[in-house]
mmCIF file of C-alpha atoms in Angstrom:
data_model
loop_
_atom_site.group_PDB
_atom_site.id
_atom_site.type_symbol
_atom_site.label_atom_id
_atom_site.label_comp_id
_atom_site.label_asym_id
_atom_site.label_seq_id
_atom_site.Cartn_x
_atom_site.Cartn_y
_atom_site.Cartn_z
ATOM 1 C CA UNK A 408 0.000 0.000 0.000
ATOM 2 C CA UNK A 409 1.387 3.425 -0.985
ATOM 3 C CA UNK A 410 1.091 5.948 1.860
ATOM 4 C CA UNK A 411 -1.523 8.654 1.267
ATOM 5 C CA UNK A 412 1.030 11.472 0.908
ATOM 6 C CA UNK A 413 3.096 9.493 -1.574
ATOM 7 C CA UNK A 414 -0.067 8.680 -3.539
ATOM 8 C CA UNK A 415 -1.003 12.386 -3.686
ATOM 9 C CA UNK A 416 2.460 13.357 -4.872
ATOM 10 C CA UNK A 417 2.408 10.622 -7.517
ATOM 11 C CA UNK A 418 -1.035 11.709 -8.736
ATOM 12 C CA UNK A 419 0.065 15.345 -8.934
ATOM 13 C CA UNK A 420 3.184 14.331 -10.850
ATOM 14 C CA UNK A 421 1.158 12.632 -13.571
ATOM 15 C CA UNK A 422 -1.750 15.082 -13.713
ATOM 16 C CA UNK A 423 -2.450 16.108 -17.321
ATOM 17 C CA UNK A 424 -1.752 19.765 -16.516
ATOM 18 C CA UNK A 425 1.765 18.864 -15.381
ATOM 19 C CA UNK A 426 2.419 17.198 -18.751
ATOM 20 C CA UNK A 427 1.524 20.264 -20.861
ATOM 21 C CA UNK A 428 4.382 22.391 -22.236
ATOM 22 C CA UNK A 429 2.956 25.677 -23.627
ATOM 23 C CA UNK A 430 6.413 26.544 -25.036
ATOM 24 C CA UNK A 431 5.962 23.859 -27.700
ATOM 25 C CA UNK A 432 5.451 25.650 -31.020
ATOM 26 C CA UNK A 433 6.763 29.037 -29.850
ATOM 27 C CA UNK A 434 9.679 28.791 -32.261
ATOM 28 C CA UNK A 435 9.865 27.073 -35.637
ATOM 29 C CA UNK A 436 11.831 24.983 -38.096
ATOM 30 C CA UNK A 437 14.154 25.860 -40.950
ATOM 31 C CA UNK A 438 11.769 24.291 -43.444
ATOM 32 C CA UNK A 439 8.384 25.231 -42.038
ATOM 33 C CA UNK A 440 9.205 28.575 -40.437
ATOM 34 C CA UNK A 441 7.489 29.847 -37.268
ATOM 35 C CA UNK A 442 4.752 27.708 -35.727
ATOM 36 C CA UNK A 443 3.135 30.693 -33.986
ATOM 37 C CA UNK A 444 1.783 29.302 -30.714
ATOM 38 C CA UNK A 445 1.861 31.364 -27.516
ATOM 39 C CA UNK A 446 3.033 30.415 -23.993
ATOM 40 C CA UNK A 447 0.816 32.726 -21.945
ATOM 41 C CA UNK A 448 -2.172 32.260 -19.663
ATOM 42 C CA UNK A 449 -5.467 31.082 -21.157
ATOM 43 C CA UNK A 450 -8.546 29.179 -20.064
ATOM 44 C CA UNK A 451 -10.110 26.361 -22.107
ATOM 45 C CA UNK A 452 -11.601 28.251 -25.092
ATOM 46 C CA UNK A 453 -11.305 31.475 -23.051
ATOM 47 C CA UNK A 454 -11.759 35.051 -24.243
ATOM 48 C CA UNK A 455 -8.395 36.311 -22.907
ATOM 49 C CA UNK A 456 -4.970 35.000 -23.908
ATOM 50 C CA UNK A 457 -2.595 37.009 -21.688
ATOM 51 C CA UNK A 458 0.815 36.282 -23.122
ATOM 52 C CA UNK A 459 4.210 37.914 -23.747
ATOM 53 C CA UNK A 460 5.107 39.403 -27.111
ATOM 54 C CA UNK A 461 8.648 39.601 -28.483
ATOM 55 C CA UNK A 462 10.231 41.593 -31.347
ATOM 56 C CA UNK A 463 9.909 38.788 -33.928
ATOM 57 C CA UNK A 464 6.145 39.005 -33.315
ATOM 58 C CA UNK A 465 5.337 35.565 -34.681
ATOM 59 C CA UNK A 466 1.946 35.746 -36.357
ATOM 60 C CA UNK A 467 -0.926 35.396 -33.935
ATOM 61 C CA UNK A 468 1.160 33.907 -31.140
ATOM 62 C CA UNK A 469 3.338 36.993 -30.800
ATOM 63 C CA UNK A 470 6.232 35.184 -29.086
ATOM 64 C CA UNK A 471 9.471 33.757 -30.474
ATOM 65 C CA UNK A 472 11.386 31.544 -28.056
ATOM 66 C CA UNK A 473 14.801 32.564 -29.389
ATOM 67 C CA UNK A 474 14.145 36.288 -28.795
ATOM 68 C CA UNK A 475 15.674 37.930 -25.732
ATOM 69 C CA UNK A 476 13.315 40.898 -25.308
ATOM 70 C CA UNK A 477 9.670 41.163 -24.238
ATOM 71 C CA UNK A 478 7.828 44.130 -25.759
ATOM 72 C CA UNK A 479 4.675 43.692 -23.684
ATOM 73 C CA UNK A 480 2.063 41.347 -22.255
ATOM 74 C CA UNK A 481 -0.992 41.637 -24.497
ATOM 75 C CA UNK A 482 -4.449 40.190 -23.920
ATOM 76 C CA UNK A 483 -5.461 38.675 -27.276
ATOM 77 C CA UNK A 484 -3.636 36.002 -29.268
ATOM 78 C CA UNK A 485 -4.404 33.353 -31.858
ATOM 79 C CA UNK A 486 -2.535 30.062 -31.793
ATOM 80 C CA UNK A 487 -0.742 29.178 -35.035
ATOM 81 C CA UNK A 488 -2.669 31.145 -37.696
ATOM 82 C CA UNK A 489 0.148 32.088 -40.112
ATOM 83 C CA UNK A 490 -1.024 35.719 -40.518
ATOM 84 C CA UNK A 491 -0.647 38.671 -38.154
ATOM 85 C CA UNK A 492 -3.626 39.186 -35.864
ATOM 86 C CA UNK A 493 -4.412 40.320 -32.304
ATOM 87 C CA UNK A 494 -1.853 41.346 -29.670
ATOM 88 C CA UNK A 495 -4.194 44.003 -28.239
ATOM 89 C CA UNK A 496 -3.449 46.137 -25.155
ATOM 90 C CA UNK A 497 0.185 45.404 -24.408
ATOM 91 C CA UNK A 498 1.134 46.136 -20.803
ATOM 92 C CA UNK A 499 4.779 46.431 -19.768
ATOM 93 C CA UNK A 500 6.246 47.045 -16.301
ATOM 94 C CA UNK A 501 9.412 49.151 -16.343
ATOM 95 C CA UNK A 502 11.597 51.127 -13.973
ATOM 96 C CA UNK A 503 12.684 54.468 -15.381
ATOM 97 C CA UNK A 504 11.261 57.918 -15.892
ATOM 98 C CA UNK A 505 8.447 59.622 -17.748
ATOM 99 C CA UNK A 506 10.486 59.936 -20.955
ATOM 100 C CA UNK A 507 9.311 56.481 -21.959
ATOM 101 C CA UNK A 508 8.138 54.941 -25.199
ATOM 102 C CA UNK A 509 5.417 52.302 -25.673
ATOM 103 C CA UNK A 510 7.852 50.392 -27.906
ATOM 104 C CA UNK A 511 10.255 50.062 -24.976
ATOM 105 C CA UNK A 512 11.290 46.445 -24.578
ATOM 106 C CA UNK A 513 12.544 44.612 -21.528
ATOM 107 C CA UNK A 514 15.317 41.972 -21.686
ATOM 108 C CA UNK A 515 14.529 38.560 -20.226
ATOM 109 C CA UNK A 516 16.024 35.114 -19.774
ATOM 110 C CA UNK A 517 14.309 31.741 -19.914
ATOM 111 C CA UNK A 518 15.752 30.921 -16.499
ATOM 112 C CA UNK A 519 12.855 31.397 -14.121
ATOM 113 C CA UNK A 520 10.302 31.623 -16.955
ATOM 114 C CA UNK A 521 7.263 29.448 -16.219
ATOM 115 C CA UNK A 522 4.432 28.511 -18.576
ATOM 116 C CA UNK A 523 1.618 26.226 -17.447
ATOM 117 C CA UNK A 524 -2.076 25.944 -18.355
ATOM 118 C CA UNK A 525 -3.637 29.174 -17.084
ATOM 119 C CA UNK A 526 -0.415 30.706 -15.730
ATOM 120 C CA UNK A 527 2.719 32.474 -16.961
ATOM 121 C CA UNK A 528 5.619 34.073 -15.057
ATOM 122 C CA UNK A 529 8.922 35.654 -16.064
ATOM 123 C CA UNK A 530 11.635 37.928 -14.705
ATOM 124 C CA UNK A 531 12.460 40.819 -17.002
ATOM 125 C CA UNK A 532 14.344 44.094 -17.104
ATOM 126 C CA UNK A 533 17.298 45.475 -15.226
ATOM 127 C CA UNK A 534 16.757 46.085 -12.353
ATOM 128 C CA UNK A 535 14.678 42.913 -12.350
ATOM 129 C CA UNK A 536 10.861 42.882 -12.262
ATOM 130 C CA UNK A 537 8.916 39.678 -11.669
ATOM 131 C CA UNK A 538 5.694 39.389 -13.708
ATOM 132 C CA UNK A 539 3.006 36.788 -13.032
ATOM 133 C CA UNK A 540 -0.159 36.377 -15.106
ATOM 134 C CA UNK A 541 -3.252 34.242 -14.680
ATOM 135 C CA UNK A 542 -6.796 34.329 -16.067
ATOM 136 C CA UNK A 543 -10.456 33.538 -15.730
ATOM 137 C CA UNK A 544 -12.683 33.068 -18.790
ATOM 138 C CA UNK A 545 -12.948 36.815 -19.477
ATOM 139 C CA UNK A 546 -10.496 38.496 -17.076
ATOM 140 C CA UNK A 547 -6.894 38.361 -15.998
ATOM 141 C CA UNK A 548 -4.840 39.053 -12.888
ATOM 142 C CA UNK A 549 -1.316 40.403 -13.219
ATOM 143 C CA UNK A 550 1.158 40.751 -10.357
ATOM 144 C CA UNK A 551 4.284 42.851 -10.949
ATOM 145 C CA UNK A 552 6.952 42.772 -8.243
ATOM 146 C CA UNK A 553 9.223 45.804 -8.697
ATOM 147 C CA UNK A 554 12.576 46.588 -7.122
ATOM 148 C CA UNK A 555 12.416 49.274 -4.456
ATOM 149 C CA UNK A 556 11.933 52.340 -6.658
ATOM 150 C CA UNK A 557 9.706 55.397 -6.713
ATOM 151 C CA UNK A 558 9.916 55.285 -10.534
ATOM 152 C CA UNK A 559 7.972 52.033 -11.100
ATOM 153 C CA UNK A 560 5.807 52.294 -14.217
ATOM 154 C CA UNK A 561 3.255 50.206 -16.093
ATOM 155 C CA UNK A 562 2.901 51.183 -19.752
ATOM 156 C CA UNK A 563 -0.339 50.469 -21.635
ATOM 157 C CA UNK A 564 -0.312 50.447 -25.433
ATOM 158 C CA UNK A 565 -3.794 50.075 -26.979
ATOM 159 C CA UNK A 566 -2.271 50.234 -30.471
ATOM 160 C CA UNK A 567 -0.083 47.131 -30.077
ATOM 161 C CA UNK A 568 -2.099 44.920 -32.454
ATOM 162 C CA UNK A 569 0.175 42.972 -34.813
ATOM 163 C CA UNK A 570 -1.802 44.020 -37.881
ATOM 164 C CA UNK A 571 -1.945 47.681 -36.865
ATOM 165 C CA UNK A 572 -4.976 49.697 -35.783
ATOM 166 C CA UNK A 573 -7.260 52.176 -37.490
ATOM 167 C CA UNK A 574 -7.984 53.829 -34.163
ATOM 168 C CA UNK A 575 -7.111 53.429 -30.506
ATOM 169 C CA UNK A 576 -7.646 55.274 -27.263
ATOM 170 C CA UNK A 577 -6.614 55.111 -23.629
ATOM 171 C CA UNK A 578 -7.767 57.220 -20.686
ATOM 172 C CA UNK A 579 -7.149 57.309 -16.969
ATOM 173 C CA UNK A 580 -10.301 56.819 -14.873
ATOM 174 C CA UNK A 581 -10.210 57.942 -11.256
ATOM 175 C CA UNK A 582 -7.170 57.085 -9.168
ATOM 176 C CA UNK A 583 -6.582 53.443 -10.113
ATOM 177 C CA UNK A 584 -8.285 52.511 -13.415
ATOM 178 C CA UNK A 585 -7.514 52.616 -17.134
ATOM 179 C CA UNK A 586 -10.011 52.287 -19.990
ATOM 180 C CA UNK A 587 -8.947 51.674 -23.591
ATOM 181 C CA UNK A 588 -10.198 50.541 -26.981
ATOM 182 C CA UNK A 589 -8.659 49.470 -30.283
ATOM 183 C CA UNK A 590 -10.002 48.893 -33.782
ATOM 184 C CA UNK A 591 -8.170 46.472 -36.032
ATOM 185 C CA UNK A 592 -8.643 43.475 -38.338
ATOM 186 C CA UNK A 593 -6.945 43.029 -41.739
ATOM 187 C CA UNK A 594 -6.358 39.297 -41.207
ATOM 188 C CA UNK A 595 -4.062 38.118 -44.013
ATOM 189 C CA UNK A 596 -4.694 41.462 -45.726
ATOM 190 C CA UNK A 597 -8.452 40.955 -45.857
ATOM 191 C CA UNK A 598 -11.106 43.604 -45.061
ATOM 192 C CA UNK A 599 -12.381 42.170 -41.748
ATOM 193 C CA UNK A 600 -12.648 44.647 -38.861
ATOM 194 C CA UNK A 601 -13.346 44.509 -35.132
ATOM 195 C CA UNK A 602 -13.198 46.782 -32.073
ATOM 196 C CA UNK A 603 -12.197 45.521 -28.638
ATOM 197 C CA UNK A 604 -12.583 47.315 -25.303
ATOM 198 C CA UNK A 605 -10.401 47.063 -22.212
ATOM 199 C CA UNK A 606 -10.540 47.911 -18.522
ATOM 200 C CA UNK A 607 -7.701 47.644 -15.991
ATOM 201 C CA UNK A 608 -8.155 48.100 -12.245
ATOM 202 C CA UNK A 609 -5.088 48.355 -9.973
ATOM 203 C CA UNK A 610 -5.063 47.424 -6.321
ATOM 204 C CA UNK A 611 -3.835 50.843 -5.219
ATOM 205 C CA UNK A 612 -3.894 54.442 -6.461
ATOM 206 C CA UNK A 613 -1.393 55.732 -8.979
ATOM 207 C CA UNK A 614 1.311 58.080 -7.775
ATOM 208 C CA UNK A 615 1.095 59.724 -11.200
ATOM 209 C CA UNK A 616 -0.308 58.989 -14.659
ATOM 210 C CA UNK A 617 -0.168 60.305 -18.199
ATOM 211 C CA UNK A 618 -1.514 59.849 -21.735
ATOM 212 C CA UNK A 619 0.960 61.172 -24.330
ATOM 213 C CA UNK A 620 -0.676 62.379 -27.564
ATOM 214 C CA UNK A 621 -3.891 62.704 -25.586
ATOM 215 C CA UNK A 622 -4.123 58.921 -25.497
ATOM 216 C CA UNK A 623 -5.951 58.819 -28.834
ATOM 217 C CA UNK A 624 -5.246 57.668 -32.372
ATOM 218 C CA UNK A 625 -2.990 54.949 -33.761
ATOM 219 C CA UNK A 626 -0.101 56.253 -31.652
ATOM 220 C CA UNK A 627 -1.971 56.877 -28.408
ATOM 221 C CA UNK A 628 -0.765 55.210 -25.228
ATOM 222 C CA UNK A 629 -0.665 55.712 -21.486
ATOM 223 C CA UNK A 630 1.438 55.170 -18.391
ATOM 224 C CA UNK A 631 0.919 54.971 -14.648
ATOM 225 C CA UNK A 632 3.572 55.326 -11.952
ATOM 226 C CA UNK A 633 3.779 53.721 -8.528
ATOM 227 C CA UNK A 634 6.064 54.393 -5.622
ATOM 228 C CA UNK A 635 7.383 50.895 -4.914
ATOM 229 C CA UNK A 636 9.993 51.863 -2.330
ATOM 230 C CA UNK A 637 8.012 50.343 0.550
ATOM 231 C CA UNK A 638 5.493 48.119 -1.216
ATOM 232 C CA UNK A 639 7.090 46.518 -4.291
ATOM 233 C CA UNK A 640 4.019 44.569 -5.448
ATOM 234 C CA UNK A 641 1.538 46.064 -7.920
ATOM 235 C CA UNK A 642 -1.539 44.013 -8.830
ATOM 236 C CA UNK A 643 -3.868 44.644 -11.758
ATOM 237 C CA UNK A 644 -7.146 43.056 -12.805
ATOM 238 C CA UNK A 645 -8.007 43.321 -16.510
ATOM 239 C CA UNK A 646 -10.988 42.475 -18.696
ATOM 240 C CA UNK A 647 -11.968 42.866 -22.343
ATOM 241 C CA UNK A 648 -15.180 42.946 -24.366
ATOM 242 C CA UNK A 649 -15.846 42.929 -28.093
ATOM 243 C CA UNK A 650 -19.165 44.723 -27.475
ATOM 244 C CA UNK A 651 -18.440 47.951 -25.590
ATOM 245 C CA UNK A 652 -16.669 49.459 -22.587
ATOM 246 C CA UNK A 653 -19.560 48.545 -20.295
ATOM 247 C CA UNK A 654 -19.199 44.936 -21.372
ATOM 248 C CA UNK A 655 -15.576 44.970 -20.222
ATOM 249 C CA UNK A 656 -16.640 46.492 -16.895
ATOM 250 C CA UNK A 657 -19.369 43.883 -16.470
ATOM 251 C CA UNK A 658 -16.899 41.088 -17.150
ATOM 252 C CA UNK A 659 -14.471 42.543 -14.620
ATOM 253 C CA UNK A 660 -17.161 42.900 -11.961
ATOM 254 C CA UNK A 661 -18.423 39.353 -12.470
ATOM 255 C CA UNK A 662 -15.162 37.398 -12.731
ATOM 256 C CA UNK A 663 -12.314 39.413 -11.143
ATOM 257 C CA UNK A 664 -13.046 38.303 -7.589
ATOM 258 C CA UNK A 665 -9.533 37.852 -6.183
ATOM 259 C CA UNK A 666 -6.212 39.679 -5.921
ATOM 260 C CA UNK A 667 -4.509 36.409 -4.955
ATOM 261 C CA UNK A 668 -2.457 35.139 -7.912
ATOM 262 C CA UNK A 669 -2.122 31.692 -6.341
ATOM 263 C CA UNK A 670 -5.894 31.342 -5.973
ATOM 264 C CA UNK A 671 -6.566 32.496 -9.541
ATOM 265 C CA UNK A 672 -3.817 30.240 -10.877
ATOM 266 C CA UNK A 673 -5.158 27.235 -8.968
ATOM 267 C CA UNK A 674 -8.684 27.830 -10.275
ATOM 268 C CA UNK A 675 -7.349 28.012 -13.836
ATOM 269 C CA UNK A 676 -5.322 24.832 -13.335
ATOM 270 C CA UNK A 677 -8.411 23.083 -11.979
ATOM 271 C CA UNK A 678 -10.395 24.089 -15.066
ATOM 272 C CA UNK A 679 -7.644 22.744 -17.305
ATOM 273 C CA UNK A 680 -7.430 19.560 -15.235
ATOM 274 C CA UNK A 681 -11.145 18.946 -15.844
ATOM 275 C CA UNK A 682 -10.808 19.644 -19.576
ATOM 276 C CA UNK A 683 -7.646 17.622 -20.202
ATOM 277 C CA UNK A 684 -8.724 14.885 -17.802
ATOM 278 C CA UNK A 685 -11.549 13.874 -20.120
ATOM 279 C CA UNK A 686 -8.947 11.657 -21.770
ATOM 280 C CA UNK A 687 -6.853 9.342 -19.617
ATOM 281 C CA UNK A 688 -3.821 7.721 -21.230
ATOM 282 C CA UNK A 689 -1.424 5.072 -19.993
ATOM 283 C CA UNK A 690 1.663 3.372 -21.337
ATOM 284 C CA UNK A 691 4.286 4.921 -23.551
ATOM 285 C CA UNK A 692 7.110 7.113 -22.374
ATOM 286 C CA UNK A 693 6.819 10.249 -20.275
ATOM 287 C CA UNK A 694 7.834 12.274 -23.325
ATOM 288 C CA UNK A 695 5.078 10.685 -25.408
ATOM 289 C CA UNK A 696 2.486 11.537 -22.742
ATOM 290 C CA UNK A 697 3.789 15.107 -22.724
ATOM 291 C CA UNK A 698 3.372 15.271 -26.489
ATOM 292 C CA UNK A 699 -0.168 13.944 -26.181
ATOM 293 C CA UNK A 700 -1.389 16.355 -23.513
ATOM 294 C CA UNK A 701 0.406 19.340 -25.030
ATOM 295 C CA UNK A 702 -1.306 18.637 -28.341
ATOM 296 C CA UNK A 703 -4.654 18.169 -26.591
ATOM 297 C CA UNK A 704 -4.110 21.473 -24.774
ATOM 298 C CA UNK A 705 -3.598 23.271 -28.087
ATOM 299 C CA UNK A 706 -6.902 21.905 -29.440
ATOM 300 C CA UNK A 707 -8.683 23.576 -26.514
ATOM 301 C CA UNK A 708 -7.705 27.197 -27.210
ATOM 302 C CA UNK A 709 -9.892 28.068 -30.237
ATOM 303 C CA UNK A 710 -12.595 28.699 -31.324
ATOM 304 C CA UNK A 711 -12.854 30.874 -28.244
ATOM 305 C CA UNK A 712 -15.436 32.688 -26.170
ATOM 306 C CA UNK A 713 -16.710 36.017 -27.547
ATOM 307 C CA UNK A 714 -19.903 36.731 -25.535
ATOM 308 C CA UNK A 715 -19.815 38.737 -22.314
ATOM 309 C CA UNK A 716 -21.125 37.677 -18.893
ATOM 310 C CA UNK A 717 -24.422 39.444 -19.676
ATOM 311 C CA UNK A 718 -24.682 37.165 -22.774
ATOM 312 C CA UNK A 719 -24.205 40.058 -25.219
ATOM 313 C CA UNK A 720 -22.013 39.772 -28.310
ATOM 314 C CA UNK A 721 -21.516 41.788 -31.471
ATOM 315 C CA UNK A 722 -22.866 39.932 -34.477
ATOM 316 C CA UNK A 723 -21.876 39.708 -38.121
ATOM 317 C CA UNK A 724 -24.375 42.470 -38.901
ATOM 318 C CA UNK A 725 -22.583 44.834 -36.522
ATOM 319 C CA UNK A 726 -25.526 44.836 -34.105
ATOM 320 C CA UNK A 727 -25.452 43.689 -30.507
ATOM 321 C CA UNK A 728 -27.193 40.351 -29.866
ATOM 322 C CA UNK A 729 -27.725 38.184 -26.807
ATOM 323 C CA UNK A 730 -27.304 34.411 -26.529
ATOM 324 C CA UNK A 731 -29.857 32.254 -24.746
ATOM 325 C CA UNK A 732 -29.347 31.649 -21.016
ATOM 326 C CA UNK A 733 -26.897 28.838 -20.378
ATOM 327 C CA UNK A 734 -25.204 29.268 -23.756
ATOM 328 C CA UNK A 735 -22.247 31.240 -25.139
ATOM 329 C CA UNK A 736 -21.066 32.659 -28.458
ATOM 330 C CA UNK A 737 -17.710 31.643 -29.964
ATOM 331 C CA UNK A 738 -15.405 33.135 -32.605
ATOM 332 C CA UNK A 739 -12.156 32.651 -34.538
ATOM 333 C CA UNK A 740 -12.640 29.525 -36.648
ATOM 334 C CA UNK A 741 -9.734 28.355 -38.753
ATOM 335 C CA UNK A 742 -12.339 26.198 -40.471
ATOM 336 C CA UNK A 743 -10.175 24.633 -43.154
ATOM 337 C CA UNK A 744 -7.674 23.508 -40.460
ATOM 338 C CA UNK A 745 -10.109 22.172 -37.859
ATOM 339 C CA UNK A 746 -12.843 20.257 -39.671
ATOM 340 C CA UNK A 747 -10.834 17.051 -40.113
ATOM 341 C CA UNK A 748 -9.899 16.273 -36.528
ATOM 342 C CA UNK A 749 -10.180 19.090 -33.982
ATOM 343 C CA UNK A 750 -13.932 19.661 -34.153
ATOM 344 C CA UNK A 751 -14.805 15.928 -34.104
ATOM 345 C CA UNK A 752 -12.433 15.492 -31.146
ATOM 346 C CA UNK A 753 -13.786 18.294 -28.982
ATOM 347 C CA UNK A 754 -17.361 17.411 -30.000
ATOM 348 C CA UNK A 755 -16.697 13.959 -28.562
ATOM 349 C CA UNK A 756 -15.269 15.482 -25.361
ATOM 350 C CA UNK A 757 -17.487 18.558 -24.909
ATOM 351 C CA UNK A 758 -20.599 18.246 -27.112
ATOM 352 C CA UNK A 759 -22.424 21.031 -25.265
ATOM 353 C CA UNK A 760 -19.619 23.520 -25.992
ATOM 354 C CA UNK A 761 -19.238 22.504 -29.640
ATOM 355 C CA UNK A 762 -23.023 22.807 -30.032
ATOM 356 C CA UNK A 763 -22.646 26.459 -29.031
ATOM 357 C CA UNK A 764 -19.758 26.832 -31.494
ATOM 358 C CA UNK A 765 -21.909 25.455 -34.309
ATOM 359 C CA UNK A 766 -24.845 27.633 -33.286
ATOM 360 C CA UNK A 767 -22.483 30.613 -33.426
ATOM 361 C CA UNK A 768 -21.835 29.787 -37.097
ATOM 362 C CA UNK A 769 -25.578 29.526 -37.708
ATOM 363 C CA UNK A 770 -26.008 32.896 -35.977
ATOM 364 C CA UNK A 771 -23.451 34.378 -38.375
ATOM 365 C CA UNK A 772 -25.514 33.059 -41.281
ATOM 366 C CA UNK A 773 -28.702 34.564 -39.846
ATOM 367 C CA UNK A 774 -26.980 37.934 -39.425
ATOM 368 C CA UNK A 775 -25.060 38.095 -42.710
ATOM 369 C CA UNK A 776 -26.842 35.739 -45.102
ATOM 370 C CA UNK A 777 -23.906 33.342 -45.434
ATOM 371 C CA UNK A 778 -21.903 30.905 -43.367
ATOM 372 C CA UNK A 779 -18.602 32.677 -42.655
ATOM 373 C CA UNK A 780 -15.226 31.576 -44.019
ATOM 374 C CA UNK A 781 -12.272 31.821 -41.606
ATOM 375 C CA UNK A 782 -14.162 34.276 -39.368
ATOM 376 C CA UNK A 783 -12.153 36.526 -37.046
ATOM 377 C CA UNK A 784 -14.232 37.939 -34.162
ATOM 378 C CA UNK A 785 -17.443 38.957 -35.964
ATOM 379 C CA UNK A 786 -16.327 39.222 -39.591
ATOM 380 C CA UNK A 787 -15.442 36.655 -42.276
ATOM 381 C CA UNK A 788 -11.892 36.996 -43.529
ATOM 382 C CA UNK A 789 -12.544 34.567 -46.418
ATOM 383 C CA UNK A 790 -8.834 33.756 -46.494
ATOM 384 C CA UNK A 791 -9.344 30.229 -47.809
ATOM 385 C CA UNK A 792 -11.687 29.184 -50.613
ATOM 386 C CA UNK A 793 -14.206 26.396 -50.437
ATOM 387 C CA UNK A 794 -16.872 25.639 -47.859
ATOM 388 C CA UNK A 795 -14.738 24.204 -45.069
ATOM 389 C CA UNK A 796 -17.280 25.340 -42.498
ATOM 390 C CA UNK A 797 -19.735 22.738 -43.856
ATOM 391 C CA UNK A 798 -17.670 19.750 -42.645
ATOM 392 C CA UNK A 799 -17.032 21.663 -39.401
ATOM 393 C CA UNK A 800 -20.774 21.563 -38.788
ATOM 394 C CA UNK A 801 -21.220 18.020 -40.113
ATOM 395 C CA UNK A 802 -18.262 16.649 -38.155
ATOM 396 C CA UNK A 803 -19.419 18.254 -34.932
ATOM 397 C CA UNK A 804 -22.915 16.830 -35.441
ATOM 398 C CA UNK A 805 -21.602 13.349 -36.258
ATOM 399 C CA UNK A 806 -19.608 13.212 -33.026
ATOM 400 C CA UNK A 807 -22.387 14.310 -30.706
ATOM 401 C CA UNK A 808 -22.771 18.108 -30.841
ATOM 402 C CA UNK A 809 -26.474 18.391 -31.741
ATOM 403 C CA UNK A 810 -27.904 21.121 -29.519
ATOM 404 C CA UNK A 811 -28.069 23.761 -32.255
ATOM 405 C CA UNK A 812 -30.405 24.811 -35.074
ATOM 406 C CA UNK A 813 -29.630 21.924 -37.433
ATOM 407 C CA UNK A 814 -32.332 22.753 -40.005
ATOM 408 C CA UNK A 815 -31.107 26.326 -40.449
ATOM 409 C CA UNK A 816 -27.540 25.047 -40.654
ATOM 410 C CA UNK A 817 -28.542 22.720 -43.501
ATOM 411 C CA UNK A 818 -30.317 25.554 -45.342
ATOM 412 C CA UNK A 819 -27.188 27.677 -44.983
ATOM 413 C CA UNK A 820 -24.971 24.884 -46.341
ATOM 414 C CA UNK A 821 -27.274 24.307 -49.331
ATOM 415 C CA UNK A 822 -27.320 28.022 -50.074
ATOM 416 C CA UNK A 823 -23.538 28.142 -49.984
ATOM 417 C CA UNK A 824 -23.339 25.198 -52.403
ATOM 418 C CA UNK A 825 -25.947 26.432 -54.889
ATOM 419 C CA UNK A 826 -26.130 30.246 -54.758
ATOM 420 C CA UNK A 827 -23.303 32.409 -56.040
#
């Protein structure tokens, strides 16, 4: 009989979350080029992907493992798309003075860098700052531990999107909050557009704040300063919405319940344990089990949540809609990549969630007249030809995701096949 403590340690050692390596895919190969995954904090199919960006700015993922500088921790990423997208609202802790620049980077080393499902931590800059990030479905908690300095800053760049922005704004609200927005799109050079809204709430008042250029336009940004001589730890809760600023505030109020990074991290790990634990594997080598669970982890990032806690989302007609109680809206479908295996797999594991994903595609048809091709947020990018979304729907249905408007889905598929 194995003693209870030894059994607990053994179970923790082989938990699926402990076998996931989010750094896999954050570099590339000489033949294939960058793979474009990201190492940062995310929930299963969550709205926020709070992850570091580096100068190489690998498409979608934003992070290149061989880089030695972090340019910011932004809140939106797409895993492995091949075209520049997202990277909104980069935040960067620095020690310096007010003559700063939002493009300021901070050096870092992989020593002490940690990436796990729902959690990321790194030491950056000189003097050194420790950054820790974790998330809920729609919010994030960041903890920045500064050296003892009265010149401890957090920079916020709403115009950090990889594809550029058509407009951006940032403003200081009260003594400890920042609001921002950014409008972008242009996935693979296509005409899709979206606007995302952001709120950040710090755990103590700013010593000083500023918004160079008035905080507006494609070059607007902001900074806040803290006196960290006695209290080196600065905590920030963040939330986003693709509907409006109030949506971001609602998300923050509903989900940002703790300033304790350990508690938030543990809740995220528990969510990932439930998701990954739907498949139990045995045999093989430890490395093979790591490959398995890391690959499974990457299938559970997208399509991702787009509706707010009040069930609102912005549709493909530009209007604000509301999902039915108990359901959610999803976005960002690399349909030609996922119909073969990812959608059937997650439909087998989480049919209720994939049903909502398929209903989201039907909603797009109802709002725009067509099933979307490679949709980003609430617009089709139409990057790839063909009707790959049809086998997405059919594959999900075949493997158990059936709680959606099947008849309307079929009408939409027939229209796409017969009407030019």
